[in-house]
């Protein structure tokens, strides 16, 4: 149990385009989902906390207009990187917290490369 | 802000050896989580700890929630090549009902196992 999927696993796009990444909890409902960014050989950097049915809470320094988050259901959250630039290239990982449980389960990550 | 320290930063061990790593903070935490991350993958939850003094095992892994609630350790017994990866601790402090949110991640311990 507690499986989280992400799609796509890898994406290459041109500068200026937008990319959508999906995060799904497959066998549990997640009131809260999280989006992280990870640079090579670094720890996880929380970008935003996404609560179902409400606006996401962004961490300081994360542009909410650039990283659009939608959490439309208890099993799906999406991150859209708008007008992507090469500096947005990174490993993006989502996690989900099962309702009533004090833990997080991570997706497999999405490798974004912006040319 | 909240910070977690992990030590050692990296370690090289021989296959079959036992491994010990820890996570410390100047703050008190309510929950400790240990994750393992392999290259190109999302972190996988290994052990969750919810009570001070709690000692929990998962196969060859054992983790403990420190009595002071400011630290946690993870031990791996009889290491094998597939134990290679980065081990992250994560701690949460805050309201008891703030489940799953506001976790802080350590910088990770990079483990290499030599055959």
XYZ file of N, CA and C in Angstrom:
690
model
N 0.807 -1.203 0.000
C 0.000 0.000 0.000
C 0.842 1.255 0.000
N 0.159 2.431 -0.004
C 0.799 3.737 0.041
C 1.694 3.981 -1.170
N 1.116 3.822 -2.350
C 1.863 4.027 -3.587
C 1.502 5.377 -4.185
N 2.536 6.105 -4.560
C 2.357 7.401 -5.202
C 3.021 7.354 -6.572
N 2.301 7.774 -7.575
C 2.867 7.767 -8.927
C 3.037 9.192 -9.427
N 3.956 9.348 -10.347
C 4.175 10.631 -10.998
C 4.263 10.416 -12.490
N 3.747 11.385 -13.215
C 3.805 11.298 -14.674
C 3.995 12.681 -15.267
N 4.907 12.878 -16.195
C 5.807 11.856 -16.736
C 7.017 11.631 -15.824
N 7.775 10.625 -16.113
C 8.985 10.380 -15.329
C 10.136 11.251 -15.847
N 10.082 11.522 -17.143
C 11.082 12.404 -17.745
C 10.401 13.280 -18.772
N 10.837 14.515 -18.855
C 10.294 15.403 -19.883
C 11.378 16.379 -20.316
N 11.456 16.550 -21.614
C 12.363 17.529 -22.199
C 11.517 18.532 -22.965
N 11.722 19.784 -22.703
C 10.903 20.783 -23.376
C 11.773 21.960 -23.799
N 11.201 22.764 -24.670
C 11.899 23.957 -25.132
C 11.641 25.116 -24.172
N 12.568 26.004 -24.099
C 12.428 27.178 -23.258
C 11.192 27.971 -23.675
N 10.425 28.401 -22.687
C 9.226 29.176 -22.964
C 7.942 28.373 -22.958
N 8.065 27.060 -23.001
C 6.862 26.226 -22.980
C 6.485 25.895 -21.538
N 5.286 25.343 -21.375
C 4.813 24.945 -20.045
C 4.765 23.430 -19.955
N 5.021 22.944 -18.779
C 5.052 21.503 -18.537
C 4.185 21.171 -17.335
N 3.349 20.152 -17.490
C 2.501 19.728 -16.376
C 2.972 18.386 -15.864
N 3.093 18.288 -14.552
C 3.483 17.040 -13.898
C 2.334 16.607 -12.996
N 1.954 15.340 -13.109
C 0.869 14.813 -12.292
C 1.400 13.957 -11.150
N 0.739 14.051 -10.034
C 1.064 13.234 -8.864
C -0.226 12.579 -8.383
N -0.198 11.258 -8.296
C -1.401 10.541 -7.887
C -1.109 9.593 -6.730
N -1.990 9.594 -5.749
C -1.934 8.566 -4.717
C -2.833 7.434 -5.194
N -2.257 6.264 -5.363
C -2.973 5.177 -6.040
C -3.873 4.357 -5.127
N -3.504 4.224 -3.874
C -4.285 3.339 -3.010
C -4.656 3.982 -1.688
N -4.621 5.308 -1.644
C -5.077 5.997 -0.443
C -5.496 7.409 -0.822
N -6.249 8.003 0.058
C -6.656 9.385 -0.151
C -5.692 10.304 0.592
N -5.314 11.361 -0.071
C -4.337 12.286 0.490
C -4.930 13.680 0.560
N -5.234 14.091 1.762
C -5.732 15.455 1.931
C -4.668 16.466 1.547
N -3.432 16.093 1.815
C -2.327 17.007 1.567
C -1.276 16.342 0.693
N -0.827 17.090 -0.304
C 0.279 16.644 -1.135
C 1.340 17.736 -1.139
N 2.554 17.326 -1.411
C 3.682 18.249 -1.340
C 4.502 18.153 -2.629
N 5.067 19.275 -2.994
C 5.953 19.291 -4.163
C 7.336 19.737 -3.723
N 8.323 18.925 -4.103
C 9.699 19.190 -3.759
C 10.518 19.330 -5.041
N 11.632 20.004 -4.861
C 12.602 20.105 -5.944
C 13.931 19.629 -5.368
N 14.665 18.888 -6.166
C 15.931 18.362 -5.681
C 17.022 18.607 -6.703
N 18.077 19.276 -6.263
C 19.246 19.492 -7.114
C 20.210 18.329 -6.906
N 21.080 18.108 -7.883
C 22.009 16.973 -7.789
C 22.763 16.941 -6.473
N 22.740 15.786 -5.846
C 23.469 15.535 -4.606
C 23.043 16.463 -3.479
N 21.832 16.936 -3.537
C 21.311 17.804 -2.491
C 20.068 17.186 -1.862
N 19.657 17.779 -0.765
C 18.461 17.289 -0.099
C 17.212 17.813 -0.798
N 16.094 17.475 -0.247
C 14.814 17.870 -0.819
C 14.459 19.282 -0.391
N 14.023 20.080 -1.352
C 13.618 21.446 -1.054
C 12.112 21.566 -1.263
N 11.387 21.808 -0.190
C 9.939 21.928 -0.299
C 9.581 23.181 -1.080
N 8.744 22.997 -2.086
C 8.289 24.126 -2.884
C 6.929 24.620 -2.390
N 6.029 23.675 -2.184
C 4.677 24.078 -1.819
C 3.931 22.911 -1.198
N 2.941 23.264 -0.398
C 2.032 22.305 0.208
C 0.670 22.489 -0.424
N 0.110 21.395 -0.884
C -1.132 21.447 -1.635
C -2.237 20.729 -0.867
N -3.271 21.459 -0.511
C -4.410 20.874 0.175
C -5.593 20.766 -0.772
N -6.245 19.641 -0.749
C -7.356 19.391 -1.653
C -8.443 20.440 -1.500
N -8.802 21.027 -2.609
C -9.885 21.987 -2.615
C -9.532 23.393 -2.192
N -8.271 23.638 -1.907
C -7.880 24.995 -1.523
C -6.582 25.387 -2.215
N -6.229 26.645 -2.061
C -5.013 27.130 -2.706
C -3.773 26.544 -2.040
N -2.761 26.346 -2.851
C -1.516 25.807 -2.313
C -0.786 26.863 -1.498
N -0.018 26.392 -0.553
C 0.834 27.263 0.259
C 2.259 27.132 -0.246
N 2.813 28.228 -0.705
C 4.147 28.210 -1.299
C 5.203 28.608 -0.276
N 6.350 27.969 -0.394
C 7.480 28.323 0.467
C 8.091 29.638 -0.014
N 8.771 30.272 0.896
C 9.393 31.551 0.578
C 10.361 31.380 -0.588
N 10.265 32.289 -1.536
C 11.159 32.261 -2.686
C 10.640 31.467 -3.862
N 9.537 30.777 -3.706
C 8.963 29.996 -4.807
C 7.859 30.828 -5.465
N 7.998 31.060 -6.758
C 7.033 31.898 -7.471
C 5.755 31.125 -7.762
N 4.669 31.553 -7.160
C 3.409 30.834 -7.346
C 2.856 30.970 -8.757
N 3.200 32.053 -9.437
C 2.706 32.223 -10.804
C 3.508 31.404 -11.802
N 4.675 30.984 -11.383
C 5.502 30.177 -12.271
C 5.251 28.686 -12.040
N 5.042 28.342 -10.802
C 4.803 26.940 -10.444
C 3.354 26.827 -9.975
N 2.480 26.523 -10.928
C 1.055 26.455 -10.627
C 0.708 25.078 -10.084
N 0.021 25.075 -8.959
C -0.348 23.809 -8.335
C -1.860 23.729 -8.218
N -2.385 22.579 -8.609
C -3.802 22.310 -8.508
C -4.010 20.978 -7.816
N -4.864 20.951 -6.812
C -5.143 19.720 -6.074
C -6.649 19.501 -6.114
N -7.088 18.973 -7.253
C -8.523 18.933 -7.540
C -9.244 17.796 -6.837
N -8.514 16.767 -6.445
C -9.178 15.637 -5.792
C -8.261 15.093 -4.712
N -8.763 14.127 -3.960
C -7.986 13.550 -2.870
C -6.903 12.591 -3.353
N -6.824 12.403 -4.662
C -5.810 11.490 -5.184
C -4.963 12.107 -6.284
N -5.167 13.378 -6.591
C -4.437 13.975 -7.709
C -4.040 15.414 -7.415
N -2.761 15.684 -7.627
C -2.259 17.046 -7.599
C -1.398 17.243 -8.829
N -1.440 18.433 -9.395
C -0.620 18.709 -10.568
C 0.241 19.938 -10.329
N 1.434 19.882 -10.883
C 2.367 21.009 -10.854
C 2.623 21.410 -12.298
N 2.360 22.653 -12.620
C 2.637 23.152 -13.963
C 3.754 24.181 -13.886
N 4.827 23.894 -14.587
C 5.929 24.840 -14.686
C 5.658 25.699 -15.914
N 5.346 26.949 -15.695
C 4.975 27.820 -16.801
C 6.193 28.551 -17.353
N 6.178 28.769 -18.658
C 7.260 29.492 -19.331
C 8.614 28.999 -18.812
N 8.831 27.722 -19.012
C 10.027 27.085 -18.448
C 11.311 27.659 -19.039
N 12.313 27.744 -18.189
C 13.641 28.199 -18.592
C 14.658 27.146 -18.187
N 15.830 27.181 -18.779
C 16.834 26.162 -18.439
C 17.111 26.042 -16.945
N 17.030 27.138 -16.227
C 17.294 27.072 -14.783
C 16.195 26.328 -14.020
N 15.089 26.052 -14.685
C 14.023 25.264 -14.065
C 14.302 23.767 -14.177
N 15.316 23.410 -14.939
C 15.684 22.003 -15.076
C 16.038 21.446 -13.699
N 15.413 20.351 -13.352
C 15.619 19.797 -12.016
C 14.866 18.488 -11.894
N 14.981 17.887 -10.720
C 14.230 16.686 -10.369
C 13.100 17.135 -9.451
N 11.875 16.937 -9.894
C 10.711 17.349 -9.118
C 10.047 16.102 -8.526
N 9.826 16.136 -7.229
C 9.255 14.979 -6.545
C 8.026 15.422 -5.757
N 6.983 14.642 -5.857
C 5.805 14.923 -5.040
C 5.731 13.904 -3.912
N 5.016 14.266 -2.885
C 4.714 13.308 -1.827
C 3.269 13.519 -1.397
N 2.733 12.518 -0.754
C 1.344 12.583 -0.306
C 1.246 12.080 1.110
N 0.402 12.729 1.875
C 0.200 12.340 3.265
C -1.186 11.730 3.404
N -1.264 10.439 3.771
C -2.581 9.820 3.945
C -3.364 10.542 5.031
N -4.620 10.696 4.802
C -5.470 11.383 5.769
C -5.352 10.748 7.142
N -5.031 11.555 8.136
C -4.961 11.064 9.505
C -3.669 10.374 9.875
N -2.713 10.313 8.959
C -1.443 9.655 9.261
C -0.297 10.647 9.173
N 0.601 10.551 10.122
C 1.700 11.498 10.222
C 2.915 10.984 9.469
N 2.800 10.961 8.171
C 3.919 10.532 7.352
C 3.723 11.038 5.936
N 4.727 10.845 5.103
C 4.642 11.220 3.701
C 5.191 10.083 2.852
N 4.517 9.830 1.744
C 4.989 8.846 0.788
C 5.314 9.573 -0.510
N 6.479 9.258 -1.049
C 6.971 9.979 -2.212
C 6.677 9.269 -3.517
N 6.509 10.086 -4.552
C 6.453 9.558 -5.902
C 7.852 9.288 -6.402
N 7.969 8.708 -7.601
C 9.283 8.356 -8.152
C 10.050 9.544 -8.738
N 9.397 10.694 -8.823
C 10.093 11.870 -9.337
C 9.925 12.069 -10.828
N 10.116 13.319 -11.249
C 10.066 13.698 -12.664
C 11.311 14.510 -12.982
N 12.053 14.030 -13.963
C 13.257 14.746 -14.379
C 12.878 15.715 -15.494
N 12.967 17.000 -15.220
C 12.636 18.031 -16.217
C 13.925 18.627 -16.771
N 14.013 18.624 -18.073
C 15.130 19.261 -18.757
C 14.583 20.297 -19.715
N 14.997 21.532 -19.532
C 14.536 22.628 -20.392
C 15.696 23.053 -21.281
N 15.461 22.951 -22.569
C 16.535 23.268 -23.521
C 16.553 24.758 -23.864
N 15.837 29.067 11.014
C 14.754 28.114 10.886
C 15.132 26.747 11.393
N 14.220 25.836 11.245
C 14.495 24.477 11.700
C 15.578 23.868 10.838
N 16.484 23.147 11.486
C 17.515 22.469 10.742
C 17.761 21.109 11.340
N 18.020 20.181 10.459
C 18.409 18.858 10.885
C 19.821 18.598 10.402
N 20.611 18.021 11.249
C 21.970 17.645 10.885
C 22.045 16.130 10.797
N 22.707 15.657 9.777
C 22.899 14.226 9.650
C 24.389 13.924 9.620
N 24.751 12.853 10.297
C 26.140 12.423 10.258
C 26.205 10.905 10.235
N 27.207 10.366 9.551
C 28.158 11.122 8.758
C 27.534 11.620 7.456
N 28.233 12.505 6.792
C 27.750 13.024 5.518
C 27.801 11.923 4.464
N 28.861 11.128 4.520
C 28.999 9.990 3.622
C 29.828 8.920 4.318
N 29.655 7.700 3.859
C 30.428 6.621 4.444
C 30.628 5.497 3.442
N 31.806 4.916 3.522
C 32.154 3.778 2.681
C 32.378 2.600 3.612
N 31.666 1.528 3.393
C 31.816 0.374 4.264
C 31.968 -0.887 3.434
N 32.458 -1.926 4.082
C 32.584 -3.217 3.430
C 31.260 -3.974 3.563
N 30.955 -4.721 2.558
C 29.757 -5.572 2.620
C 29.825 -6.450 3.861
N 28.710 -6.528 4.551
C 28.649 -7.338 5.755
C 28.805 -6.538 7.042
N 29.341 -5.334 6.927
C 29.510 -4.499 8.116
C 28.170 -3.896 8.551
N 28.140 -3.516 9.817
C 26.979 -2.795 10.328
C 27.195 -1.295 10.116
N 26.094 -0.586 9.970
C 26.142 0.850 9.697
C 25.326 1.593 10.741
N 25.826 2.730 11.167
C 25.054 3.563 12.081
C 25.135 5.011 11.627
N 24.010 5.660 11.547
C 23.951 7.063 11.171
C 22.940 7.770 12.054
N 23.127 9.073 12.238
C 22.173 9.740 13.092
C 21.739 11.092 12.566
N 20.742 11.592 13.197
C 20.085 12.833 12.809
C 19.861 13.629 14.078
N 20.319 14.862 14.106
C 20.195 15.652 15.322
C 19.650 17.039 15.019
N 19.088 17.632 16.047
C 18.541 18.969 15.909
C 18.609 19.678 17.237
N 18.539 20.979 17.210
C 18.459 21.745 18.442
C 17.003 21.895 18.877
N 16.086 21.466 18.046
C 14.654 21.573 18.335
C 14.078 20.216 18.693
N 12.972 20.241 19.378
C 12.250 19.019 19.721
C 11.302 18.654 18.585
N 11.273 17.382 18.236
C 10.398 16.919 17.171
C 9.392 15.894 17.697
N 8.232 15.861 17.060
C 7.173 14.930 17.449
C 7.220 13.628 16.664
N 7.775 13.702 15.473
C 7.809 12.549 14.586
C 9.142 12.533 13.853
N 9.693 11.331 13.691
C 10.898 11.155 12.887
C 10.603 10.122 11.806
N 11.046 10.445 10.613
C 10.920 9.509 9.501
C 12.299 9.280 8.899
N 12.536 8.054 8.464
C 13.774 7.732 7.759
C 13.426 7.246 6.355
N 14.141 7.807 5.374
C 13.925 7.456 3.975
C 15.242 7.019 3.337
N 15.114 6.202 2.287
C 16.260 5.866 1.456
C 15.949 6.307 0.029
N 16.921 6.948 -0.603
C 16.738 7.369 -1.977
C 17.856 6.808 -2.844
N 17.469 6.167 -3.920
C 18.433 5.679 -4.896
C 18.460 6.639 -6.077
N 19.550 6.640 -6.842
C 19.699 7.608 -7.947
C 18.508 7.590 -8.899
N 17.987 8.774 -9.179
C 16.899 8.896 -10.138
C 15.552 8.444 -9.644
N 15.452 8.159 -8.345
C 14.193 7.685 -7.777
C 13.732 8.623 -6.663
N 12.463 8.468 -6.289
C 11.980 9.207 -5.141
C 12.360 8.498 -3.847
N 12.375 9.212 -2.733
C 12.689 8.580 -1.445
C 11.638 7.544 -1.066
N 12.104 6.478 -0.463
C 11.218 5.411 -0.003
C 11.228 5.401 1.515
N 10.051 5.404 2.107
C 9.950 5.408 3.564
C 10.432 4.075 4.125
N 11.352 4.167 5.082
C 11.902 2.972 5.722
C 11.238 2.720 7.076
N 11.283 3.736 7.907
C 10.787 3.597 9.274
C 10.190 4.927 9.715
N 9.089 4.842 10.448
C 8.452 6.015 11.041
C 8.454 5.855 12.564
N 8.773 6.919 13.272
C 8.865 6.898 14.735
C 7.991 8.003 15.301
N 7.177 7.652 16.300
C 6.201 8.613 16.788
C 6.283 8.918 18.276
N 7.075 8.120 19.032
C 7.158 8.338 20.471
C 8.608 8.372 20.915
N 8.911 9.274 21.841
C 10.261 9.358 22.379
C 10.660 8.012 22.974
N 11.860 7.580 22.611
C 12.341 6.293 23.090
C 11.950 5.109 22.226
N 11.052 5.333 21.312
C 10.570 4.237 20.456
C 11.699 3.644 19.642
N 11.758 2.323 19.632
C 12.740 1.583 18.853
C 11.973 0.697 17.886
N 12.223 0.873 16.601
C 11.462 0.147 15.595
C 12.393 -0.501 14.581
N 12.064 -1.715 14.197
C 12.880 -2.430 13.209
C 12.083 -2.709 11.950
N 12.823 -2.781 10.855
C 12.262 -3.141 9.555
C 13.315 -3.990 8.864
N 13.229 -5.291 9.059
C 14.257 -6.176 8.512
C 15.594 -5.920 9.182
N 16.598 -5.591 8.369
C 17.933 -5.338 8.931
C 18.092 -3.898 9.432
N 17.050 -3.140 9.319
C 17.104 -1.740 9.742
C 16.465 -1.570 11.114
N 17.101 -0.743 11.922
C 16.557 -0.405 13.233
C 16.714 1.089 13.432
N 15.678 1.738 13.905
C 15.753 3.165 14.163
C 15.172 3.459 15.528
N 15.681 4.509 16.150
C 15.182 4.893 17.465
C 14.915 6.388 17.519
N 13.869 6.725 18.216
C 13.471 8.102 18.487
C 14.151 8.472 19.799
N 15.049 9.435 19.777
C 15.801 9.771 20.966
C 14.931 10.245 22.119
N 15.383 9.940 23.326
C 14.636 10.302 24.539
C 14.443 11.810 24.654
N 15.447 12.557 24.220
C 15.352 14.015 24.306
C 14.435 14.592 23.231
N 14.055 13.767 22.282
C 13.225 14.132 21.129
C 13.949 15.070 20.179
N 15.280 15.158 20.347
C 16.055 16.015 19.459
C 16.931 15.215 18.507
N 16.834 13.900 18.581
C 17.668 13.113 17.691
C 17.048 11.758 17.390
N 17.610 11.134 16.378
C 17.181 9.798 15.988
C 18.369 9.127 15.306
N 18.449 7.812 15.442
C 19.502 7.107 14.718
C 18.903 5.975 13.899
N 19.661 5.605 12.878
C 19.286 4.485 12.021
C 20.473 3.548 11.934
N 20.233 2.279 12.210
C 21.272 1.265 12.072
C 20.891 0.281 10.983
N 21.886 -0.127 10.234
C 21.702 -1.172 9.242
C 22.668 -2.297 9.590
N 22.159 -3.473 9.747
C 23.027 -4.593 10.100
C 23.370 -5.405 8.853
N 24.575 -5.967 8.872
C 25.031 -6.855 7.794
C 24.748 -6.261 6.417
N 25.376 -5.152 6.133
C 25.086 -4.411 4.903
C 25.324 -5.269 3.656
N 24.539 -4.963 2.641
C 24.647 -5.634 1.347
C 24.724 -4.568 0.259
N 25.177 -4.926 -0.928
C 25.355 -3.918 -1.985
C 24.104 -3.079 -2.281
N 22.945 -3.655 -2.156
C 21.722 -2.904 -2.476
C 21.345 -1.883 -1.406
N 22.113 -1.819 -0.337
C 21.884 -0.784 0.674
C 22.428 0.564 0.218
N 23.162 0.568 -0.872
C 23.725 1.818 -1.391
C 22.627 2.823 -1.676
N 22.866 4.062 -1.272
C 21.889 5.107 -1.531
C 22.100 6.263 -0.568
N 21.180 7.189 -0.615
C 21.218 8.321 0.317
C 20.102 8.127 1.325
N 20.442 8.238 2.579
C 19.473 8.065 3.649
C 19.143 9.432 4.241
N 17.871 9.774 4.181
C 17.401 11.052 4.707
C 16.581 10.831 5.973
N 16.802 11.699 6.941
C 15.883 11.743 8.066
C 14.957 12.939 7.847
N 13.805 12.865 8.430
C 12.840 13.967 8.372
C 12.175 14.066 9.727
N 12.022 15.282 10.202
C 11.402 15.473 11.500
C 10.259 16.464 11.392
N 9.283 16.278 12.252
C 8.150 17.205 12.287
C 7.934 17.673 13.719
N 7.773 18.958 13.857
C 7.338 19.483 15.148
C 6.116 20.337 14.889
N 5.385 20.633 15.926
C 4.195 21.424 15.717
C 3.002 20.755 16.359
N 1.829 21.259 16.090
C 0.625 20.717 16.721
C 0.466 19.232 16.456
N -0.046 18.552 17.467
C -0.193 17.108 17.346
C -1.128 16.726 16.210
N -2.045 17.629 15.857
C -3.006 17.288 14.813
C -2.568 17.762 13.447
N -1.345 18.283 13.366
C -0.838 18.783 12.091
C -0.179 17.643 11.329
N -0.921 16.565 11.171
C -0.344 15.351 10.611
C 0.190 15.544 9.218
N 1.361 14.963 9.009
C 1.901 14.869 7.662
C 2.502 16.139 7.113
N 2.392 17.246 7.846
C 2.850 18.511 7.293
C 4.072 19.027 8.038
N 4.718 20.000 7.427
C 5.829 20.699 8.066
C 6.983 19.783 8.450
N 7.261 18.810 7.614
C 8.437 17.996 7.844
C 9.671 18.739 7.347
N 10.740 18.600 8.104
C 12.031 19.157 7.733
C 12.952 17.994 7.409
N 13.665 18.116 6.307
C 14.534 17.026 5.873
C 15.996 17.355 6.161
N 16.722 16.334 6.574
C 18.154 16.474 6.742
C 18.857 16.443 5.403
N 20.147 16.745 5.391
C 20.915 16.784 4.140
C 21.247 15.409 3.583
N 21.049 14.376 4.381
C 21.287 13.025 3.892
C 22.651 12.468 4.256
N 22.694 11.146 4.361
C 23.949 10.403 4.514
C 24.081 9.503 3.298
N 25.172 9.672 2.584
C 25.403 8.883 1.369
C 26.178 7.635 1.725
N 25.570 6.482 1.494
C 26.188 5.211 1.863
C 26.690 4.479 0.624
N 27.937 4.066 0.692
C 28.518 3.235 -0.355
C 28.962 1.924 0.274
N 28.639 0.828 -0.364
C 28.995 -0.494 0.145
C 29.967 -1.142 -0.829
N 31.142 -1.467 -0.315
C 32.169 -2.070 -1.144
C 32.076 -3.583 -1.052
N 32.126 -4.258 -2.183
C 31.973 -5.730 -2.153
C 33.176 -6.410 -1.528
